[in-house]
Coordinates of C-alpha atoms in Angstrom, one line a residue:
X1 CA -21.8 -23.2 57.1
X2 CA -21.0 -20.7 59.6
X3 CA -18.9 -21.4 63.1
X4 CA -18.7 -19.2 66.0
X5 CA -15.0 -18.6 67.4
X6 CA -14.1 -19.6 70.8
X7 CA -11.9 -17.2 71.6
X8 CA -12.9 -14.2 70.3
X9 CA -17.0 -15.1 69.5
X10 CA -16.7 -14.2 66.1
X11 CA -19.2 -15.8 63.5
X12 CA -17.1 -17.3 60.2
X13 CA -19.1 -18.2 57.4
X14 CA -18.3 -20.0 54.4
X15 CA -21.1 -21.0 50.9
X16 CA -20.0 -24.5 50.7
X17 CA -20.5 -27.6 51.6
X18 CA -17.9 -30.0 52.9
X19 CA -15.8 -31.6 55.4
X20 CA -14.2 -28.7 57.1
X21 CA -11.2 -30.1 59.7
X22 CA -10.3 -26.6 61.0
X23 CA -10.3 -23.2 59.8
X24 CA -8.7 -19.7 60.8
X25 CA -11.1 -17.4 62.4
X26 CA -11.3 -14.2 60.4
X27 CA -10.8 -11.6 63.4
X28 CA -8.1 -12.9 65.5
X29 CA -6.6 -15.4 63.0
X30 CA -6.8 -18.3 66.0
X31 CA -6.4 -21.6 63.9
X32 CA -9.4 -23.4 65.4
X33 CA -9.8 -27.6 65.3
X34 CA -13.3 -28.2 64.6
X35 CA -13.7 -31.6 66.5
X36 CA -12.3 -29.7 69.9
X37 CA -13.4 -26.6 69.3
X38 CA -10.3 -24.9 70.7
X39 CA -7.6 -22.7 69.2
X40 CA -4.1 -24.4 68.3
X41 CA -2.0 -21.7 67.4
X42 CA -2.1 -17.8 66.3
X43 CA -1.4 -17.5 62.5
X44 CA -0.2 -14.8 60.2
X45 CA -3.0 -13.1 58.3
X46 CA -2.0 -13.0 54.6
X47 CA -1.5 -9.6 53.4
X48 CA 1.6 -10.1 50.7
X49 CA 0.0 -9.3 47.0
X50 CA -3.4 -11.3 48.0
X51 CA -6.1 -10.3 45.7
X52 CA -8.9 -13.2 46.5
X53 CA -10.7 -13.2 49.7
X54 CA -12.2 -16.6 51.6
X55 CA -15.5 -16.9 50.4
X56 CA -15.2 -15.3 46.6
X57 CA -16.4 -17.1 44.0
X58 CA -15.4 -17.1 40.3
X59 CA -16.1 -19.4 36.8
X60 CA -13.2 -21.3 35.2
X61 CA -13.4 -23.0 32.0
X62 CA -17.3 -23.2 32.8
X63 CA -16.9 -24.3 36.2
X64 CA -17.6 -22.1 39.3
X65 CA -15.5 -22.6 42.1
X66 CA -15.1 -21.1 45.5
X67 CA -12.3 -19.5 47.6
X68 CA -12.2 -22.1 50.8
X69 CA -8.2 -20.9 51.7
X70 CA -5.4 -19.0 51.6
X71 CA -1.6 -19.9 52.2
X72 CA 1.1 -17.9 51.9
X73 CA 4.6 -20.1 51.1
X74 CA 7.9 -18.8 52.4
X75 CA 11.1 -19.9 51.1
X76 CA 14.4 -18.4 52.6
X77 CA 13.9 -14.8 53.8
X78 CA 12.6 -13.0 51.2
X79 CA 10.5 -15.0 48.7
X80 CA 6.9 -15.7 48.9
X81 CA 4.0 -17.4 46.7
X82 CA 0.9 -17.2 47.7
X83 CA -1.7 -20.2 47.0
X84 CA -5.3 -20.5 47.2
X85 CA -7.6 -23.4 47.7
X86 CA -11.0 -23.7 45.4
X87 CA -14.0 -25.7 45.8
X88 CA -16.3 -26.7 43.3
X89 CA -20.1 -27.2 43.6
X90 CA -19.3 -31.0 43.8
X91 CA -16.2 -30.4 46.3
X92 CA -14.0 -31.3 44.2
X93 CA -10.4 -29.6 44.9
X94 CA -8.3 -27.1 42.4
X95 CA -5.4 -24.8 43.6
X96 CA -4.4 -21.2 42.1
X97 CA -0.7 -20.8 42.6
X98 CA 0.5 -16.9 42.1
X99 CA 4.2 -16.2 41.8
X100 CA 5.8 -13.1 40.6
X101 CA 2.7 -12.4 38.9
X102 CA 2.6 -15.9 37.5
X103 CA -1.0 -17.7 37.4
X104 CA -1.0 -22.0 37.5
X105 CA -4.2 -24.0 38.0
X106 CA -3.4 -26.8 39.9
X107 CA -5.7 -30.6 40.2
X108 CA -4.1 -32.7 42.9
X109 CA -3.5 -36.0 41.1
X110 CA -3.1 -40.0 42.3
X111 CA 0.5 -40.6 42.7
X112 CA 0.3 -44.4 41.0
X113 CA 0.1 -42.4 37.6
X114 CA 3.4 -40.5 38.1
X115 CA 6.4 -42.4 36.7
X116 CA 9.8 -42.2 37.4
X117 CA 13.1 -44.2 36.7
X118 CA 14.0 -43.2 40.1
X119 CA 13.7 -41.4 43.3
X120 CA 16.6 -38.6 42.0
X121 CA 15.7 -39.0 38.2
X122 CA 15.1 -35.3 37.0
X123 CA 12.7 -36.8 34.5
X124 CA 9.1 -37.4 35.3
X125 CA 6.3 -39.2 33.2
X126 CA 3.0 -38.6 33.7
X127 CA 0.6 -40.3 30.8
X128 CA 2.4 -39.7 27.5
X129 CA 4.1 -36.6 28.8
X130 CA 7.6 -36.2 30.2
X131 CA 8.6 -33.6 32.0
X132 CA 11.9 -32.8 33.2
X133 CA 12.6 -31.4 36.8
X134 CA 13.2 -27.8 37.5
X135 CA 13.7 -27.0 40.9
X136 CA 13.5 -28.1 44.6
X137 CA 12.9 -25.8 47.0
X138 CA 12.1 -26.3 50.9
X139 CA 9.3 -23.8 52.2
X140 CA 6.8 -23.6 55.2
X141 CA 3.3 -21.7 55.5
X142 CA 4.2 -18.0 56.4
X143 CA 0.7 -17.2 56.7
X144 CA -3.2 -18.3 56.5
X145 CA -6.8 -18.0 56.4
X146 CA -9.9 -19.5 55.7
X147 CA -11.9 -23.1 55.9
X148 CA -9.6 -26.7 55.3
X149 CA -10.4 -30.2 55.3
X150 CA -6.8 -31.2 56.2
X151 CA -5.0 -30.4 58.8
X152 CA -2.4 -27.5 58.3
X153 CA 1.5 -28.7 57.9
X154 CA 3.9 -25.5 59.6
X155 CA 6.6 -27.7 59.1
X156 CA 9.2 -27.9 56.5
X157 CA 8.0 -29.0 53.2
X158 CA 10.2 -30.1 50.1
X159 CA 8.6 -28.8 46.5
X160 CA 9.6 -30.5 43.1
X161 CA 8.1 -29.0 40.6
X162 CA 8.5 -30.7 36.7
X163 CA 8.0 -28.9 33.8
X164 CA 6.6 -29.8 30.0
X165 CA 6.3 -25.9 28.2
X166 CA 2.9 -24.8 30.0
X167 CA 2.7 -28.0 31.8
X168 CA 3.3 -28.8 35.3
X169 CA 3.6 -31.4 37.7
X170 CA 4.5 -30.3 41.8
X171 CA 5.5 -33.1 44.0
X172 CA 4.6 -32.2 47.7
X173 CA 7.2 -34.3 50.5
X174 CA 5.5 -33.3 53.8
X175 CA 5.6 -35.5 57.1
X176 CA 2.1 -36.5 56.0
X177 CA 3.4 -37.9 52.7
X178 CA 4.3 -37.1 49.2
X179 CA 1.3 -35.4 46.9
X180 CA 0.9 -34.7 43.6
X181 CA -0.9 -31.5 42.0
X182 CA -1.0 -31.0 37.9
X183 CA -1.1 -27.5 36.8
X184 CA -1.3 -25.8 33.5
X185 CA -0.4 -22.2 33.0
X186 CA -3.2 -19.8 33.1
X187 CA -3.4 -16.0 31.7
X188 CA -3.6 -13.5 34.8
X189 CA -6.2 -11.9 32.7
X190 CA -8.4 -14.8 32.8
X191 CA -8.4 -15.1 36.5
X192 CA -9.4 -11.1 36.3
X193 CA -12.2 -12.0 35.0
X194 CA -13.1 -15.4 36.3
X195 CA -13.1 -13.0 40.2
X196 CA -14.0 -9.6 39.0
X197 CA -10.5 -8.7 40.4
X198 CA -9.8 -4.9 39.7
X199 CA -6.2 -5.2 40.1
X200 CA -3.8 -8.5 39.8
X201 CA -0.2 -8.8 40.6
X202 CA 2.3 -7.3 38.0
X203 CA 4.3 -9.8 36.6
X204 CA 8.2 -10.0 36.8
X205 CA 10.1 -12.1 34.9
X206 CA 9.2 -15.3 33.1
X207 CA 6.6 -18.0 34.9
X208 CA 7.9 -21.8 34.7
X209 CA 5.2 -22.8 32.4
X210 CA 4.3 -19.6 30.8
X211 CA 3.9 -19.9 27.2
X212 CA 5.3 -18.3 24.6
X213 CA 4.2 -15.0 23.4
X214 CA 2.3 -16.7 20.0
X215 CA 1.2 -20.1 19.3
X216 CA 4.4 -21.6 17.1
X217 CA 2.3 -24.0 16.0
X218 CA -0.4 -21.8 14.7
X219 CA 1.3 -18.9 13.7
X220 CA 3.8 -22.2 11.7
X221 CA 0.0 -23.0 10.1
X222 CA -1.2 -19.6 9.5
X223 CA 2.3 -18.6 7.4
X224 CA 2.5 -21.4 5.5
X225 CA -1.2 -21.4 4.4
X226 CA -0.4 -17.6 3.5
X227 CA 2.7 -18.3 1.2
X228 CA 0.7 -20.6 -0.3
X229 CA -2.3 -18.1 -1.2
X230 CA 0.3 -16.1 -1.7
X231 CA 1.9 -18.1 -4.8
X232 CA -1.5 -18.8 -6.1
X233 CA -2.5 -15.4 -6.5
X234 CA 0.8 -14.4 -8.0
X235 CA 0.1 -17.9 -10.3
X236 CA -3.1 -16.5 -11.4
X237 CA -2.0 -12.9 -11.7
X238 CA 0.7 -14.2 -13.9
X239 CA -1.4 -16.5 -16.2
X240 CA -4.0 -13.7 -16.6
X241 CA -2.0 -10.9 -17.8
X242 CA -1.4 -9.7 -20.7
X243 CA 1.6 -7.2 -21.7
X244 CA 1.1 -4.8 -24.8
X245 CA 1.4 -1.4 -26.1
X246 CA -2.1 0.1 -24.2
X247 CA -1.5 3.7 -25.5
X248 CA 0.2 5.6 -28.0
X249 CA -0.9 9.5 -28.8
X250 CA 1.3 12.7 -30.1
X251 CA -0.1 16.1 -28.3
X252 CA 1.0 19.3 -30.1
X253 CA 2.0 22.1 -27.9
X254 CA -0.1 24.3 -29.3
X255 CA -3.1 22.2 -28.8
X256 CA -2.7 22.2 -25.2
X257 CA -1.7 25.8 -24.4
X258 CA -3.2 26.9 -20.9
X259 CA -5.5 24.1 -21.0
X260 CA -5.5 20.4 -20.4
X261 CA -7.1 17.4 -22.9
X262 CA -8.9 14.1 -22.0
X263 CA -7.5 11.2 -23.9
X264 CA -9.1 8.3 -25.7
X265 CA -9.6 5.9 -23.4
X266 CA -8.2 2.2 -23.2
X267 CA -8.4 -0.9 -21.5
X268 CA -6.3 -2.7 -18.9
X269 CA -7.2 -6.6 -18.4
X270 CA -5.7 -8.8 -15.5
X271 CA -3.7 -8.6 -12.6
X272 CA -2.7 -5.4 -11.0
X273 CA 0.5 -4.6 -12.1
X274 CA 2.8 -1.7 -13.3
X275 CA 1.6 1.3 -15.7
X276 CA 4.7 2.5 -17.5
X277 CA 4.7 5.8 -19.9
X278 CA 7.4 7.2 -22.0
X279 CA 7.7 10.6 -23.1
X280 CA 9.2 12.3 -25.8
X281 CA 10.1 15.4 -27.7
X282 CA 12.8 16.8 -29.8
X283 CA 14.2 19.1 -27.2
X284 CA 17.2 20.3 -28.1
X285 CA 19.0 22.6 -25.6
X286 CA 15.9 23.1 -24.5
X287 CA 13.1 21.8 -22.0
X288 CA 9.6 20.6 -22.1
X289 CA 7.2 19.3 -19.1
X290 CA 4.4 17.0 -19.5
X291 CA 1.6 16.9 -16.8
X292 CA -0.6 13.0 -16.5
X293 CA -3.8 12.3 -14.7
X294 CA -4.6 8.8 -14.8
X295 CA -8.7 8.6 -14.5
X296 CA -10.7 5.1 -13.3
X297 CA -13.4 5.6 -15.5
X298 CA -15.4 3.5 -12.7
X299 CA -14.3 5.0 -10.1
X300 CA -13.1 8.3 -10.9
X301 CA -10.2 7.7 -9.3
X302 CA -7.0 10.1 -10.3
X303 CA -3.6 9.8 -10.0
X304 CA -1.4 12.6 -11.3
X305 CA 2.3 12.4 -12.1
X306 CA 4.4 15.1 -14.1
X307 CA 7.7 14.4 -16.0
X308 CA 10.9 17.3 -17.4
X309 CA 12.1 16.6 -20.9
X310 CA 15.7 18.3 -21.0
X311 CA 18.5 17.7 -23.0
X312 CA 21.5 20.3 -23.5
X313 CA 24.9 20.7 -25.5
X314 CA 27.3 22.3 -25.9
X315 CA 30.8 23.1 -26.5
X316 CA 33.5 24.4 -22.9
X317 CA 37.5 24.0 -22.9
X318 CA 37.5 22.8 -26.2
X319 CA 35.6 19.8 -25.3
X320 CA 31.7 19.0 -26.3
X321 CA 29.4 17.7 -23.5
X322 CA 25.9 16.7 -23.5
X323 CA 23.1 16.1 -20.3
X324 CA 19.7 14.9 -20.5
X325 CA 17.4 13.0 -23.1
X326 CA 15.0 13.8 -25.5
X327 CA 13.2 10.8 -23.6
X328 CA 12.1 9.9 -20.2
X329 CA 9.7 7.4 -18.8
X330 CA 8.3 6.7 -15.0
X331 CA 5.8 4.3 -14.2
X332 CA 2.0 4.3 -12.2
X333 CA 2.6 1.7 -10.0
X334 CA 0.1 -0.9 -9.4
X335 CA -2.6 -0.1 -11.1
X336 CA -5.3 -2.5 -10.8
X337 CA -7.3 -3.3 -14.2
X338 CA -10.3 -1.4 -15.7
X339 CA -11.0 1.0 -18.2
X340 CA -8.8 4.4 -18.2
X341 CA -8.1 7.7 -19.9
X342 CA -5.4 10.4 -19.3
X343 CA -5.9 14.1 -18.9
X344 CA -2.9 15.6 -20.3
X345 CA -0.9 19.2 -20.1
X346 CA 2.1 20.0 -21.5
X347 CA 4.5 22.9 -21.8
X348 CA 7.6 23.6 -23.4
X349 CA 10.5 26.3 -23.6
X350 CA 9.5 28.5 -26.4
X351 CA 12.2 29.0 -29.1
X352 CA 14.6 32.2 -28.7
X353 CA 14.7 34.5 -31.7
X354 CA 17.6 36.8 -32.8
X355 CA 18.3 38.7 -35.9
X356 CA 21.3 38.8 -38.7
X357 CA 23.2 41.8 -38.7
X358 CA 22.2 44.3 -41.6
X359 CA 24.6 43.5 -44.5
X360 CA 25.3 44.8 -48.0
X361 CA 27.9 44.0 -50.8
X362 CA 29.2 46.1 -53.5
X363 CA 28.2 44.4 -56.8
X364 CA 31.7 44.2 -57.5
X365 CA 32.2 42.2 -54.3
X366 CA 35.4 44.1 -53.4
X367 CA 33.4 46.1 -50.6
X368 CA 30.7 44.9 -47.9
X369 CA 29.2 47.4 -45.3
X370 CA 27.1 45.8 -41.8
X371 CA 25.8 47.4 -39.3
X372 CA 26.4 46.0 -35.9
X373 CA 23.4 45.7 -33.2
X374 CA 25.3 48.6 -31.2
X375 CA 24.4 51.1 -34.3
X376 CA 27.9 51.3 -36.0
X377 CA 28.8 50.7 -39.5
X378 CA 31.9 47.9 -40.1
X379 CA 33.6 48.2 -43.8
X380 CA 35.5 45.4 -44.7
X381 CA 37.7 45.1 -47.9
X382 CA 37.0 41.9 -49.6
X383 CA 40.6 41.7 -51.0
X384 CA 42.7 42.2 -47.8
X385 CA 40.2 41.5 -44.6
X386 CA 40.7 44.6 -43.5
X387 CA 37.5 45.9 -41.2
X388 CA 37.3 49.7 -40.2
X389 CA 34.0 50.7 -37.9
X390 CA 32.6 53.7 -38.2
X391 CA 30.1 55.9 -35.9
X392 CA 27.9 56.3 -38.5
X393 CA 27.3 56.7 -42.7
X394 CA 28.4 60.3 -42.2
X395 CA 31.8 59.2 -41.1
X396 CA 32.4 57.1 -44.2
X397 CA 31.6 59.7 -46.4
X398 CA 34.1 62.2 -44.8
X399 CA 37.1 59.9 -44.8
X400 CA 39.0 61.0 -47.8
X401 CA 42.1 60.2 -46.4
X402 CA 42.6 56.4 -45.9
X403 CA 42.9 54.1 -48.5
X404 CA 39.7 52.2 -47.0
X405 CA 37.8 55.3 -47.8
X406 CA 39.0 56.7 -50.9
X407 CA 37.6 52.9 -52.2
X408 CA 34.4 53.8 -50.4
X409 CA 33.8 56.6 -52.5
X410 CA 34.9 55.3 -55.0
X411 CA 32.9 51.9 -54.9
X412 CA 29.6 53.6 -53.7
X413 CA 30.0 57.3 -54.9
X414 CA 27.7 59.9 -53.9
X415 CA 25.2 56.8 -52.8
X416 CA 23.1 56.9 -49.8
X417 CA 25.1 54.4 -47.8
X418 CA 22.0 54.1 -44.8
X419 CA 19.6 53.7 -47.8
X420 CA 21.3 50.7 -49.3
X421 CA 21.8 48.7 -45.9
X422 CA 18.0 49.4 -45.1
X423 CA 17.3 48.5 -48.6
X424 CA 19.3 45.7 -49.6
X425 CA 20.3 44.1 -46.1
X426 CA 19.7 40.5 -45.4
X427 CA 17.9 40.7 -42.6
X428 CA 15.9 37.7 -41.6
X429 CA 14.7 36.4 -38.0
X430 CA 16.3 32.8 -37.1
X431 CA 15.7 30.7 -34.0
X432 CA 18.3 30.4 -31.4
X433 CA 17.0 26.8 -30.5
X434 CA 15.2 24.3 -32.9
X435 CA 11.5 24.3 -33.0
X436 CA 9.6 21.1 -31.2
X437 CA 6.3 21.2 -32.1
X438 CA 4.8 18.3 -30.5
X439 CA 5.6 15.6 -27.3
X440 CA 4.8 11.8 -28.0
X441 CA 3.0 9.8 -24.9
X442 CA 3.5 5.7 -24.9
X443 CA 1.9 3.9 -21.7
X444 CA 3.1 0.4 -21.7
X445 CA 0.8 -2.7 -19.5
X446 CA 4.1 -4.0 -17.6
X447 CA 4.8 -7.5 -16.6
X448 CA 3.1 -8.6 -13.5
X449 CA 6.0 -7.1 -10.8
X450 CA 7.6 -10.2 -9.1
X451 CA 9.2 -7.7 -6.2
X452 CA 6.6 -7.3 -4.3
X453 CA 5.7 -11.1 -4.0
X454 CA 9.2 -11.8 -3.2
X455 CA 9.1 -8.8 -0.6
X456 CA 6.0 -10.8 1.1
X457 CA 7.8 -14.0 0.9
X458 CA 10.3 -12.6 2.6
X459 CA 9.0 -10.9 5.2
X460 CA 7.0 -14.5 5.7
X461 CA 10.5 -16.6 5.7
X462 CA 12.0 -13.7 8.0
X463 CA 8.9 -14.3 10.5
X464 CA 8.5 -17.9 10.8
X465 CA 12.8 -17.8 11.8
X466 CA 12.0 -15.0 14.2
X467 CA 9.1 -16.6 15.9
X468 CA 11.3 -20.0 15.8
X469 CA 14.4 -18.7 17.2
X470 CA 12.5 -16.2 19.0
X471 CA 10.5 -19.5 21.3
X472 CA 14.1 -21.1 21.4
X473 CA 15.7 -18.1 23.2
X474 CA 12.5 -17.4 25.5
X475 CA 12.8 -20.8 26.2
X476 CA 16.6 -20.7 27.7
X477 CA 15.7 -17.8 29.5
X478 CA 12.6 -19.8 31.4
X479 CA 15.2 -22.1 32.5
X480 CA 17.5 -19.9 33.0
X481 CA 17.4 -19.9 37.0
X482 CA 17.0 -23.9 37.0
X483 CA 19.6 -25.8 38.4
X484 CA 18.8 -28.9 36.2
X485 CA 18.5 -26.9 32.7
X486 CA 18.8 -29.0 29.5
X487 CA 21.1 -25.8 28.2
X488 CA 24.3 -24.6 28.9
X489 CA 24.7 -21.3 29.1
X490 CA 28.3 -19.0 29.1

């Protein structure tokens, strides 16, 4: 349909087919009535955040629709929403209403099915729903444009708009009579892509029937079926598993000096669970180090883990103290069964070695001679105690003048007193620290870990309450700005 503009001449065209009343011409924004064919009055162009254009089309819910108008609604000085009229392909009427960003789809609706217990009841029933009443608000038509089969009201209109969560029901009071429009949210990204809109309004705030950022009732579902897979796997896991002694083997250090060994392999049947391995050795103010690489003999999968063995003693202040073991265990945690083997290194503190002083006793035992790691020669009399050092064997055999060493010469004579040390000393090696030979490897199949699969359960309890209380709060905010809220606020 297409109609040429008495004033100005212009040509406005519109794709659809229906009773048009009067419609805004497009150049100089004369509201024209068609039967007449005159201009009534000059209107405001709509220019605030409008993002369809008269004449657009676009598909919702798999119906295509067409942009017939535009009104812009003004309440007070500053506040504006801007609505726009759509025509299907069997002229049937639907309304997008943009506020703040905030989408509704909107069918006009017979009044005989709205309910009310009264004119000033804030509670509405439409069908099985009840809605309760969230605002009035008084508003006129700021500004226009486009094709209408109605007149245009610029007078004052009353809106009462009801709400049920993402459900709506506007009540329109006009001198023309009271209408009623139903309107369900609808995402700003769906009307992106119903229009091929490159930009939309940003949104501020919350909408009056914008949902909630999840479905409660879904997300409700989709927990409790997961807590309940949940306690069936761990049921399974449980029933399955076996716990028992997997591995038992004692390296010798010496076997694995510089070099690393495969282990006989053994098997691990059931649920994944825990791998624990002890470690031992007779360390004994010492240390020792062993070095595991668990192998999947599937999927040649390696994990590696490396353990100290210390343990120390001693004696300070006159009080003994003691730090470390001679046994230490850590665990692979969940393993998953299959066939393994370990590759295994180990190291230790090699044993410190010292000597005996050289020592020798006169067969009468009344004389013993040493020498000390510093080269001298003690003399000790066996009767009295009495310990005199000497340089060296030459010394001894000049001192003619103390008692000590008139016994010398006497006890040893003219005897070489170096030969006899070298000769008869007791000289022997000894270790400093004991000798561990050898490190003992247990791995233990653990009980299937409960701590994770209460962790889970947890986190599952701790998300259904913050999705509950979290719908409850976004709720009080949406009504928030209502002056007929069903909450009280401090």
């Amino acid at each position: 349909m297409h109609y040429i503009c008495p004033v100005c001449k212009t040509e406005n065209t519109i794709d659809a087919e229906f009773e048009i009343i009067e419609y805004i011409c497009k150049s100089c924004s004369n509201l024209i009535d068609i039967s007449k064919n005159v201009s009534t009055k000059v209107v405001k162009k709509p220019i605030e955040n409008v993002v369809l254009e008269v004449g657009q089309k676009g598909i919702i819910d798999n119906t295509e629709y067409t942009v017939t108008g535009i009104i812009i609604r003004k309440y007070g000085s500053t506040i504006f929403w801007r609505e726009y009229y759509l025509k299907d392909k069997k002229e049937e009427d639907a309304f997008l209403s943009e506020s703040d960003g905030h989408w509704v789809l909107l069918h006009m609706i017979d009044k005989m099915d709205v309910k009310r217990k009264s004119w000033n009841s804030i509670i509405l029933e439409y069908g099985s729903l009840k809605l309760r009443r969230y605002e009035t608000t008084e508003c006129h038509i700021h500004a226009a444009a486009g094709f209408f089969d109605d007149s245009l009201d610029f007078g004052l209109s009353t809106y009462k708009e009801y709400v049920n969560g993402t459900k709506m029901i506007s009540e329109e009071k006009s001198k023309d009579g009271i209408q009623y429009f139903f309107g369900t949210h609808i995402s700003k990204y769906k009307v992106k892509k119903a229009f091929n809109i490159a930009n939309l309004p940003n949104y501020t705030g919350i909408g009056i029937v914008q949902p909630f950022y999840v479905n409660v009732k879904q997300a409700i579902n989709i927990l409790a079926v997961s807590a309940l897979l949940i306690c069936l796997i761990q049921l399974y896991v449980v029933g399955t598993r076996t716990n028992a002694l997997v591995f038992e083997q004692e390296i010798n250090f010496a076997d694995v000096a510089n070099k690393e060994i495969v282990s006989k392999s053994f098997e691990l049947s059931g649920g994944s669970a825990p791998l624990n391995v002890e470690v031992s050795s007779n360390v004994d103010n010492s240390w020792a180090n062993v070095g595991l690489g668990l192998v999947n003999e599937k999927t040649n999968e390696i994990v590696f883990a490396s353990k100290d063995i210390e343990e120390y003693h001693g004696y300070e202040d006159g009080e003994s103290w003691s730090e470390g073991s001679q046994r230490e265990s850590f665990n692979f945690c969940g393993v998953a069964p299959g066939k393994y083997h370990f590759v295994i290194s180990a190291e230790r503190q090699e044993p410190l070695k010292t000597s005996k002083p050289s020592r020798y006793i006169s067969p009468d035992g009344n004389l013993s001679i040493s020498r000390e790691e510093n080269g001298n020669i003690s003399v000790t009399n066996q009767s009295t105690f009495e310990t005199t050092s000497f340089g060296d064997a030459k010394m001894i055999k000049n001192d003619s003048v103390t008692a000590l060493g008139q016994l010398v010469r006497k006890t040893f004579g003219k005897s070489d007193i170096d030969s006899l040390l070298n000769t008869n000393a007791q000289a022997e090696t000894i270790s400093a620290t004991p000798e561990n030979k050898s490190v003992k490897i247990k791995a233990k199949w653990l009980p299937v870990s409960f701590r994770n699969f209460v962790f889970v359960l947890l986190f599952l309890i701790a998300l259904f309450l913050g999705i509950y209380f979290g719908k409850k709060a976004f709720e009080r905010s949406k009504w928030f700005n209502s002056s007929n809220s069903p909450y009280t606020y401090s």
